[in-house]
GROMACS .gro file of C-alpha atoms in nm:
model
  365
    1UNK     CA    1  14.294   2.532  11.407
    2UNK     CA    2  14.235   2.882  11.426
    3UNK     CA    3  14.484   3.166  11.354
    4UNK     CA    4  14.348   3.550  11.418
    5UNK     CA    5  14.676   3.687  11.327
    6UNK     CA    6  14.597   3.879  10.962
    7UNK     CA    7  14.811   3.845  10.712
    8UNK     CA    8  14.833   4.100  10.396
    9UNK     CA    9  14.650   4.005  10.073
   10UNK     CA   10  14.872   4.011   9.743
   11UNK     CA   11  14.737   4.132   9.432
   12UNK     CA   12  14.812   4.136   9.064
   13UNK     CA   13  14.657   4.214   8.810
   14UNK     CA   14  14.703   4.223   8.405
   15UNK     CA   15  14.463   4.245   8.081
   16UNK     CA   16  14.224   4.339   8.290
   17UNK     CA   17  14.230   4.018   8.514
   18UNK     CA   18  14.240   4.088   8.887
   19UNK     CA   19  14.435   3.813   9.112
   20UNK     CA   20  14.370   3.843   9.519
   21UNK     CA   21  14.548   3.614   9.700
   22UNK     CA   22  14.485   3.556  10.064
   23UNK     CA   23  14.548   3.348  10.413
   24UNK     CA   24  14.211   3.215  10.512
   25UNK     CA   25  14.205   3.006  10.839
   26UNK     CA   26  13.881   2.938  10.962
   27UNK     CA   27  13.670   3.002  10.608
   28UNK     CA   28  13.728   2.699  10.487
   29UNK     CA   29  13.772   2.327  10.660
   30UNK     CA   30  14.144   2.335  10.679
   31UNK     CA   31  14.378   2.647  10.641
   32UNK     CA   32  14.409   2.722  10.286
   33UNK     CA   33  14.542   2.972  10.058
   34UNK     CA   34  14.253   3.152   9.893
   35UNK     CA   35  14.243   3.316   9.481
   36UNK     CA   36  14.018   3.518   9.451
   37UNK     CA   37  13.998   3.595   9.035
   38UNK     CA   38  13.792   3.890   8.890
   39UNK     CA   39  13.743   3.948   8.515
   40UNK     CA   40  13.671   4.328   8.381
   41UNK     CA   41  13.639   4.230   8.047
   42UNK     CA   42  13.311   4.215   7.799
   43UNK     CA   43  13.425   3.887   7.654
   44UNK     CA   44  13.514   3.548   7.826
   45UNK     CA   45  13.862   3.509   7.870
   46UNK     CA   46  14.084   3.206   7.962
   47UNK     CA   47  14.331   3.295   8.247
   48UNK     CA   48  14.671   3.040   8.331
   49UNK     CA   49  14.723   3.152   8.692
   50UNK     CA   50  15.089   2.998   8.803
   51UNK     CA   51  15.225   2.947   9.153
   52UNK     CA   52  15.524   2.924   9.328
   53UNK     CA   53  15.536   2.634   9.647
   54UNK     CA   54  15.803   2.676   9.904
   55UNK     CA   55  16.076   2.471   9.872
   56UNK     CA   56  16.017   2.364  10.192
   57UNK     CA   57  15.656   2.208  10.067
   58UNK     CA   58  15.594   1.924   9.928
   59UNK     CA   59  15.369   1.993   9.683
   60UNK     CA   60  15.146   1.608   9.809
   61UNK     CA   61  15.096   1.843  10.178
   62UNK     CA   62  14.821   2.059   9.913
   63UNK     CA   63  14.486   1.983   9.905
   64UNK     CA   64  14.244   2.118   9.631
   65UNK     CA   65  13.932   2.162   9.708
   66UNK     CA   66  13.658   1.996   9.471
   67UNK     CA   67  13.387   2.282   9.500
   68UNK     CA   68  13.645   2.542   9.478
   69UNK     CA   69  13.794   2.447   9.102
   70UNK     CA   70  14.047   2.123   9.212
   71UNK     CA   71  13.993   2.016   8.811
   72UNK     CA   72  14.183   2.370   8.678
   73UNK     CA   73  14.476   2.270   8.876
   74UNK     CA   74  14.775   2.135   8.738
   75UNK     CA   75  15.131   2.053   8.931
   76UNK     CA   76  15.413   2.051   8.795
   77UNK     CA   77  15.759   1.964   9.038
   78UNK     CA   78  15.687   2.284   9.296
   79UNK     CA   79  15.489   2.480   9.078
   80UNK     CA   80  15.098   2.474   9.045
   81UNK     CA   81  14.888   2.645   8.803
   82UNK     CA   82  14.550   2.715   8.754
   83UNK     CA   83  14.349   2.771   8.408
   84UNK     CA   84  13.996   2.831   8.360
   85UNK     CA   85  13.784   3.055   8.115
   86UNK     CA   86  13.629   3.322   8.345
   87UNK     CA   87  13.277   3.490   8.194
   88UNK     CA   88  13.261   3.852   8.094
   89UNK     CA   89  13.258   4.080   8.478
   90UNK     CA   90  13.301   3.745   8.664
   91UNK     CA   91  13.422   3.665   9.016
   92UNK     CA   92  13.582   3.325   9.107
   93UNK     CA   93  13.698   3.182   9.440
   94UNK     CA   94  13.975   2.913   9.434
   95UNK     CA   95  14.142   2.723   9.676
   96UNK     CA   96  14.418   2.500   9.774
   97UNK     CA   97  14.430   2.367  10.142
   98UNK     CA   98  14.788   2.353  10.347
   99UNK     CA   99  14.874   2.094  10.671
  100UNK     CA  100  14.836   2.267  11.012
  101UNK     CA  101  15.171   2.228  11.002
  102UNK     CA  102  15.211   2.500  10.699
  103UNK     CA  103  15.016   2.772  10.947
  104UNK     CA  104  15.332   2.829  11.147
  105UNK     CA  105  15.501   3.013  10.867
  106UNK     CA  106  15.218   3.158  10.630
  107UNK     CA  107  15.430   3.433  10.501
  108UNK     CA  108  15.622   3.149  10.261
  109UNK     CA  109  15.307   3.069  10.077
  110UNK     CA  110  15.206   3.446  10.034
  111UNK     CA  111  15.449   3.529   9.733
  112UNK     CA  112  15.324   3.726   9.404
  113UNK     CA  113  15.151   3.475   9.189
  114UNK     CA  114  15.225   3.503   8.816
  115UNK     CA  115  14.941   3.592   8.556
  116UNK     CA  116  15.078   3.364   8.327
  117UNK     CA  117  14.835   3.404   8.009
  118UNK     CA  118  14.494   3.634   7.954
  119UNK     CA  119  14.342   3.466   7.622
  120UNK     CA  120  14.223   3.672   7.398
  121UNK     CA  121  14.473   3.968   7.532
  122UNK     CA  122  14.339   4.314   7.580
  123UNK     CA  123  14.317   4.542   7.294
  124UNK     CA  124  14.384   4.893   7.288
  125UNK     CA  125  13.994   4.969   7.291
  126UNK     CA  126  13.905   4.783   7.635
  127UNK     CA  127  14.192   4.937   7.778
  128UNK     CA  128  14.100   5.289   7.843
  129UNK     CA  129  13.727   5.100   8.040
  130UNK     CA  130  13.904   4.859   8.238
  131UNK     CA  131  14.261   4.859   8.367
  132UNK     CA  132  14.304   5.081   8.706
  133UNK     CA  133  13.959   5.262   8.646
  134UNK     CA  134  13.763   5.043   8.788
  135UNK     CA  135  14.000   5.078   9.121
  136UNK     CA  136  14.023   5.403   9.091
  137UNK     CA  137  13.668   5.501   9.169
  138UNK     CA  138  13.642   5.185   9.445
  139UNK     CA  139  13.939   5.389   9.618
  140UNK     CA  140  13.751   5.674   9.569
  141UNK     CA  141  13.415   5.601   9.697
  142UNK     CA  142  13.603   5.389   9.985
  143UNK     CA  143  13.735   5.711  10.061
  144UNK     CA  144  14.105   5.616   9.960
  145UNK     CA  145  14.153   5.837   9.770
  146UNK     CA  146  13.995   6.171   9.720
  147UNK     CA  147  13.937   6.211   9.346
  148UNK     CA  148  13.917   6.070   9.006
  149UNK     CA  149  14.136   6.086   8.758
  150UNK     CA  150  14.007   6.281   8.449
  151UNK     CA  151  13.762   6.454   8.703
  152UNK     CA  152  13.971   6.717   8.878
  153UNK     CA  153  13.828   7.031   8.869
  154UNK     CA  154  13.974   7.344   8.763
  155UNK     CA  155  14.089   7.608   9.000
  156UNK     CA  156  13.913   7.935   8.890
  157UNK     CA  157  13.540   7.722   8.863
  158UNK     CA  158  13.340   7.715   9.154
  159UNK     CA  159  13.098   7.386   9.148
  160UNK     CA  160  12.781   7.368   9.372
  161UNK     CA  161  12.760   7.058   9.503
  162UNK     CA  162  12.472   6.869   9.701
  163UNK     CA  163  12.374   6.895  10.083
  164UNK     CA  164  12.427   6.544  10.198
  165UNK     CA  165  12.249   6.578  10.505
  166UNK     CA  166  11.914   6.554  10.326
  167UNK     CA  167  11.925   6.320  10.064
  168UNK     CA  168  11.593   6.380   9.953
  169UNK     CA  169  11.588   6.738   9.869
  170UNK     CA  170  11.813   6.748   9.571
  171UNK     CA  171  11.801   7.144   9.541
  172UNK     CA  172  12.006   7.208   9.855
  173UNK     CA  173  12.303   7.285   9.786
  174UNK     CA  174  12.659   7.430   9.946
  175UNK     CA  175  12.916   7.604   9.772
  176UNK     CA  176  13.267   7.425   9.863
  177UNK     CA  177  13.511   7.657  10.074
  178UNK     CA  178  13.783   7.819   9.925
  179UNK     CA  179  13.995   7.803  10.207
  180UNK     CA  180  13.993   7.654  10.554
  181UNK     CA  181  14.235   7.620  10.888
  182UNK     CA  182  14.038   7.296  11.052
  183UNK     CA  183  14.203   7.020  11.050
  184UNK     CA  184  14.151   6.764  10.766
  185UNK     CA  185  13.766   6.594  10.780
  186UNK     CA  186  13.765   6.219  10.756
  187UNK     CA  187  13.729   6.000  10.474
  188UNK     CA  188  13.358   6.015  10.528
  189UNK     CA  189  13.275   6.367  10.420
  190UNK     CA  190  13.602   6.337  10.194
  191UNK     CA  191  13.429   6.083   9.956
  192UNK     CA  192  13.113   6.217   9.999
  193UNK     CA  193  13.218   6.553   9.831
  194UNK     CA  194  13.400   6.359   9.564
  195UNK     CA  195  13.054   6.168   9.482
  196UNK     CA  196  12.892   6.505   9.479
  197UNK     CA  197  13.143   6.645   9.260
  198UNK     CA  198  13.109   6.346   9.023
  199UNK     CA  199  12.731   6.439   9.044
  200UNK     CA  200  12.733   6.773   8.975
  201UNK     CA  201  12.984   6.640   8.638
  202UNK     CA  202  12.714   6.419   8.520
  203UNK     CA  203  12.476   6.684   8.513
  204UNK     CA  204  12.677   6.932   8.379
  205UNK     CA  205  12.734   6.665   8.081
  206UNK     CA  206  13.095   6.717   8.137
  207UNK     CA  207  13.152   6.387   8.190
  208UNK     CA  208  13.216   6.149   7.856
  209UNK     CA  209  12.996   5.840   7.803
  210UNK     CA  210  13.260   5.633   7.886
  211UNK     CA  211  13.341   5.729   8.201
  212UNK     CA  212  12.929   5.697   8.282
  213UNK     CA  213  13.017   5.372   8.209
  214UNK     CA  214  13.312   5.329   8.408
  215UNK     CA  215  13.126   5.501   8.689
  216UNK     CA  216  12.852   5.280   8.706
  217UNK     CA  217  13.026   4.948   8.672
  218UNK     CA  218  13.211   5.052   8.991
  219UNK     CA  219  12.908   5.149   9.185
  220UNK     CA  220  12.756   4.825   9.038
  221UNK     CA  221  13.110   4.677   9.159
  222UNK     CA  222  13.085   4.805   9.520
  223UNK     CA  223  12.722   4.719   9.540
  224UNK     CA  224  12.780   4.338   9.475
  225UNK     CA  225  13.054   4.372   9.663
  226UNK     CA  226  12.825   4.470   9.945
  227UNK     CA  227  12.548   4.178   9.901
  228UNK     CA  228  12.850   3.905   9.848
  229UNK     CA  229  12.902   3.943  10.255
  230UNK     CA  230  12.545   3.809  10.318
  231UNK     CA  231  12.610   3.598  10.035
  232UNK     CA  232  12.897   3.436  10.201
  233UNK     CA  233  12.788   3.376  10.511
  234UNK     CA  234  12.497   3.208  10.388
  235UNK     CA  235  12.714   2.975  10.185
  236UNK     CA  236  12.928   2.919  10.501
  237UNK     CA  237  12.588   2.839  10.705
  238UNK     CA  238  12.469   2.597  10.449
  239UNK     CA  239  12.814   2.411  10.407
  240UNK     CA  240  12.809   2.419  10.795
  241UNK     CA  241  12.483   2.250  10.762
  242UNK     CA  242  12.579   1.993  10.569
  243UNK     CA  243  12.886   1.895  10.720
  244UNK     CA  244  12.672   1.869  11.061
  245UNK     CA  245  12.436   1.629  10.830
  246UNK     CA  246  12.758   1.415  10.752
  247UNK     CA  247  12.887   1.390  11.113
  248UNK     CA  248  12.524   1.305  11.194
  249UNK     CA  249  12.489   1.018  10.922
  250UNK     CA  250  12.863   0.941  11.055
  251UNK     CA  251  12.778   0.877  11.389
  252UNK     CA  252  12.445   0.706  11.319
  253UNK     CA  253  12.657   0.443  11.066
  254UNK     CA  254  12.926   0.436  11.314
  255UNK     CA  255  12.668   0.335  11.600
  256UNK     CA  256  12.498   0.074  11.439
  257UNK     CA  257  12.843  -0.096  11.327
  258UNK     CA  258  12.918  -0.103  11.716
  259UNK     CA  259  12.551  -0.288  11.807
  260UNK     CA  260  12.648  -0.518  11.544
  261UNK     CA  261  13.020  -0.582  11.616
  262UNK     CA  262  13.095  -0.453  11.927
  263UNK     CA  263  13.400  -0.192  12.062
  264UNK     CA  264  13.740  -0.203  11.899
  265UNK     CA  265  13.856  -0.375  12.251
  266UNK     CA  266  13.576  -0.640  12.136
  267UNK     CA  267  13.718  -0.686  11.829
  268UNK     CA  268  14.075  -0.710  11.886
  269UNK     CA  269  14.000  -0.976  12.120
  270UNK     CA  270  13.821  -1.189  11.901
  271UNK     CA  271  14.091  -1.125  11.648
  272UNK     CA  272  14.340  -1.266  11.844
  273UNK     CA  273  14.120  -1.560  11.918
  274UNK     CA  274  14.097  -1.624  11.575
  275UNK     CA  275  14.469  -1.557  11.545
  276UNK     CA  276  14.551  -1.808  11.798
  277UNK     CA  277  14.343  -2.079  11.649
  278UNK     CA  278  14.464  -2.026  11.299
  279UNK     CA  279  14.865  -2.051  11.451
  280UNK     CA  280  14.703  -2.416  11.612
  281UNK     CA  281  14.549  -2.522  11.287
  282UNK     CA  282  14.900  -2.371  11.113
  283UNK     CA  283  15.124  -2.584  11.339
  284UNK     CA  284  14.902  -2.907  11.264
  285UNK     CA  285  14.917  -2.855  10.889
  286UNK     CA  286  15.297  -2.789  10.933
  287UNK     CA  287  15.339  -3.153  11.124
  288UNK     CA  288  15.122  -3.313  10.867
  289UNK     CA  289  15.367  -3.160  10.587
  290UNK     CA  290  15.671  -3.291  10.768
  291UNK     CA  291  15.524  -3.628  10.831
  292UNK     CA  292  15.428  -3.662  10.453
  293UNK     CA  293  15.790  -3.548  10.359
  294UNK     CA  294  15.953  -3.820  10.631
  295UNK     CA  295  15.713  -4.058  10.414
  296UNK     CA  296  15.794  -3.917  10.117
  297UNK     CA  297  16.199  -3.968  10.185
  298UNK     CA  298  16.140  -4.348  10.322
  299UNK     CA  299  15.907  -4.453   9.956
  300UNK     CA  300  16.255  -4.307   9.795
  301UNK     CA  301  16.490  -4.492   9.958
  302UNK     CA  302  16.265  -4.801   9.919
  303UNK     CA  303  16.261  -4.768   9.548
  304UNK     CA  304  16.613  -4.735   9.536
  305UNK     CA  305  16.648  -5.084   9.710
  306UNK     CA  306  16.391  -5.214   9.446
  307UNK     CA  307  16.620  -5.067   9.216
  308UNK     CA  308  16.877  -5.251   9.287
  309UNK     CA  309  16.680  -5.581   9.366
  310UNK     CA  310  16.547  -5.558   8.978
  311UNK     CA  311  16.842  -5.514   8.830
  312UNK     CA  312  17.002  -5.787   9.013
  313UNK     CA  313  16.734  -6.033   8.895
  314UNK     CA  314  16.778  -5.886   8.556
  315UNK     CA  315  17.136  -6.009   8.556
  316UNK     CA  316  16.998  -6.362   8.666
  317UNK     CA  317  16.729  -6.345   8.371
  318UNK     CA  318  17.012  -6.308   8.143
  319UNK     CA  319  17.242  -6.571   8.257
  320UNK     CA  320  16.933  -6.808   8.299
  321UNK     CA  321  16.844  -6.731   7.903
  322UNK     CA  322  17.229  -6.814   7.831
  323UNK     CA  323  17.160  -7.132   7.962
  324UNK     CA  324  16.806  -7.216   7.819
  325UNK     CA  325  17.006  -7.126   7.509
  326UNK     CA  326  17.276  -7.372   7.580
  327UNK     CA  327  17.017  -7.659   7.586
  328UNK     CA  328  16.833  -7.559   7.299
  329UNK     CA  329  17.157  -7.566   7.114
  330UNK     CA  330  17.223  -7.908   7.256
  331UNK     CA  331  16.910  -8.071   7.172
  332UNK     CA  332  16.956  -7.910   6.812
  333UNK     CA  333  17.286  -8.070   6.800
  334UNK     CA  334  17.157  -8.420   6.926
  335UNK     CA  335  17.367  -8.452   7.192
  336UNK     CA  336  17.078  -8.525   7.474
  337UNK     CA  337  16.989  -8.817   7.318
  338UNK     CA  338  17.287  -8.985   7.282
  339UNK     CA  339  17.326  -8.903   7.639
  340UNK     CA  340  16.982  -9.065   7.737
  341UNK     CA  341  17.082  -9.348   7.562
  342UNK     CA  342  17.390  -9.388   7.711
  343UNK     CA  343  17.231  -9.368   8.072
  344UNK     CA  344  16.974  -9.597   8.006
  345UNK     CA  345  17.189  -9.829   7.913
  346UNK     CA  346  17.357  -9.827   8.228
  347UNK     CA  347  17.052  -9.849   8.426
  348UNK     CA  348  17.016 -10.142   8.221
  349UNK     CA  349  17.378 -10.280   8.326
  350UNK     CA  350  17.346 -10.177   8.672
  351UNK     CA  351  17.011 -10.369   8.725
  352UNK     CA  352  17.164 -10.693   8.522
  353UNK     CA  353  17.471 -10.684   8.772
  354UNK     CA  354  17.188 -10.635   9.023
  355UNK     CA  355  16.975 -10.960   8.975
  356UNK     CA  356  17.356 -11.138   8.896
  357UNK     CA  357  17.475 -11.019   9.229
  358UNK     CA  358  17.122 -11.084   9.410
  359UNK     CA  359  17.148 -11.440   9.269
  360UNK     CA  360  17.544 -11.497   9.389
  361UNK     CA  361  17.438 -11.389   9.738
  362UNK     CA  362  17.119 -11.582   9.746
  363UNK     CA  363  17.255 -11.887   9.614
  364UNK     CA  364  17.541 -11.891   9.863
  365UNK     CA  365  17.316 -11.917  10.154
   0.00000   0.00000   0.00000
């Protein structure tokens, strides 16, 4: 979503470590809140930027970006902070993305972030090159301001400076008026008479070696600050590139899934189809499991009747053993004979009264 309202950049800065932070909406895919980290130092240095989210934020609504530096970051509750060693008079663009949600109140997310830690710290020596030089000869050749500190010339010295309307011819030269009642010129001609001031200092060998050196880092300063625009929108062309090339690859993937399985209305219906046959084959498998359980509660009823059957015949095994024992002890003892004896002795009896009675009857007749 776009958002052309501007919002102010905030800056910090400490052992000469520059911190820019910005509102970007359209530079990058979502809104996000931009760090822009500049080094002045001769040495690499390891910077702990830290911070602050809104409480309002949950800190899971940021995205980091993984070709803007998402590996330096580190969260901790609703603070976030950044480390990474930045090479000597090195730029570095860092980024963490906010919902479009977050773009109705920017101003929360544009507090003062903390330098936290510049390792190794600057020393006394690198202080008096870097430190608010540097900016102080940007503002001047911006035309912000209108001279340089340490370059201010005296009042009783009158100092030719150079006709800027032909840059070629470096012997023309205008004195500077001592007075004048027109109103102010613009920054323009203001910072162009500063340059030529700075010019004439140089020449003069006026100037220390130093604050050559000071000088010409910030020239070198504004003119890669100048060739970073082209810069930038050539990176913003070729990541526009690319993400065309995804949504094309995209498309083309997402085209040949619908040849192969149809539109998501084509799907869902033969989803449900399947749906519907699995609740069939579910309901079948769900009788089956109730018939086997009916089965399963008849087999245990029928063992407990066999239960009962076999112990029941168990109590007639034992009583029958009692009585196989009972004969064996009466055949030990001898008593079955005498018992066979005495009935065959009267069957005997019983047939002689037979044939005695047959022959009464018989001989009657």
């Amino acid at each position: 979503m776009s958002n052309s309202q501007a919002y102010d950049e905030v800056t910090v800065t400490a052992d000469g470590v520059t911190v820019t932070k910005r509102f970007e909406a359209d530079e990058f895919p979502v809104p996000a809140i931009a760090f822009n980290l500049t080094s002045r130092r001769s040495v690499p240095v390891t910077v702990r930027l830290v911070d602050t989210v809104p409480e309002d934020v949950a800190v899971e609504d940021l995205g980091f970006h993984p070709e803007y530096g998402s590996e330096y970051w580190d969260i901790n509750e609703n603070r976030i902070a950044f480390e990474k060693e930045l090479e000597p008079e090195a730029d570095y663009t860092t980024v963490y993305g906010i919902r479009a949600t977050g773009t109705d109140d920017v101003e929360k997310f544009l507090t003062e972030p903390e330098i936290e830690s510049v390792n190794p710290p600057l020393d006394e020596d690198e202080e008096d090159l870097v430190g608010g030089g540097d900016e102080a000869v940007r503002d001047v050749i911006a035309g912000d301001a209108d001279s340089v500190p340490g370059l201010e010339d005296d009042d009783d010295e009158d100092i030719e400076t150079l006709d800027l309307s032909d840059p070629n011819n470096p012997d023309s030269s205008v004195e500077a008026p001592e007075e004048s009642n027109a109103a102010p010129a613009d920054s323009e001609v203001q910072s162009g008479a500063v340059v030529a001031t700075m010019a004439q200092e140089i020449r003069d060998q006026n100037v220390s070696p130093e604050d050559v050196k000071l000088l010409k880092r910030a020239l070198d300063a504004v003119s890669e600050d100048d060739s970073d625009a082209g810069g930038v929108n050539d990176a913003r062309i070729q990541r526009i590139q690319s993400d065309v090339a995804d949504l094309r690859a995209y498309t083309d993937a997402l085209e040949e899934f619908l040849e192969e399985n149809g539109t998501g209305e084509d799907m869902i219906q033969e989803f449900g189809e399947r749906l519907d046959s699995f609740e069939a084959t579910l309901e079948d498998f769900e009788d089956e499991v109730q018939s086997a359980t009916d089965a399963a509660t008849s087999a245990s009823d029928q063992v407990d009747d066999l239960s009962g059957d076999v112990e029941s015949v168990e109590g007639q095994l034992d009583a029958l053993e009692d009585d196989i024992e009972a004969v064996r002890e009466e055949i030990d003892d001898g008593e079955l004979a005498d018992r066979i004896n005495e009935t065959e002795s009267e069957i005997e009896e019983l047939k002689q009264w037979r044939e005695q009675l047959s022959s009464v009857i018989g001989g009657g007749e």
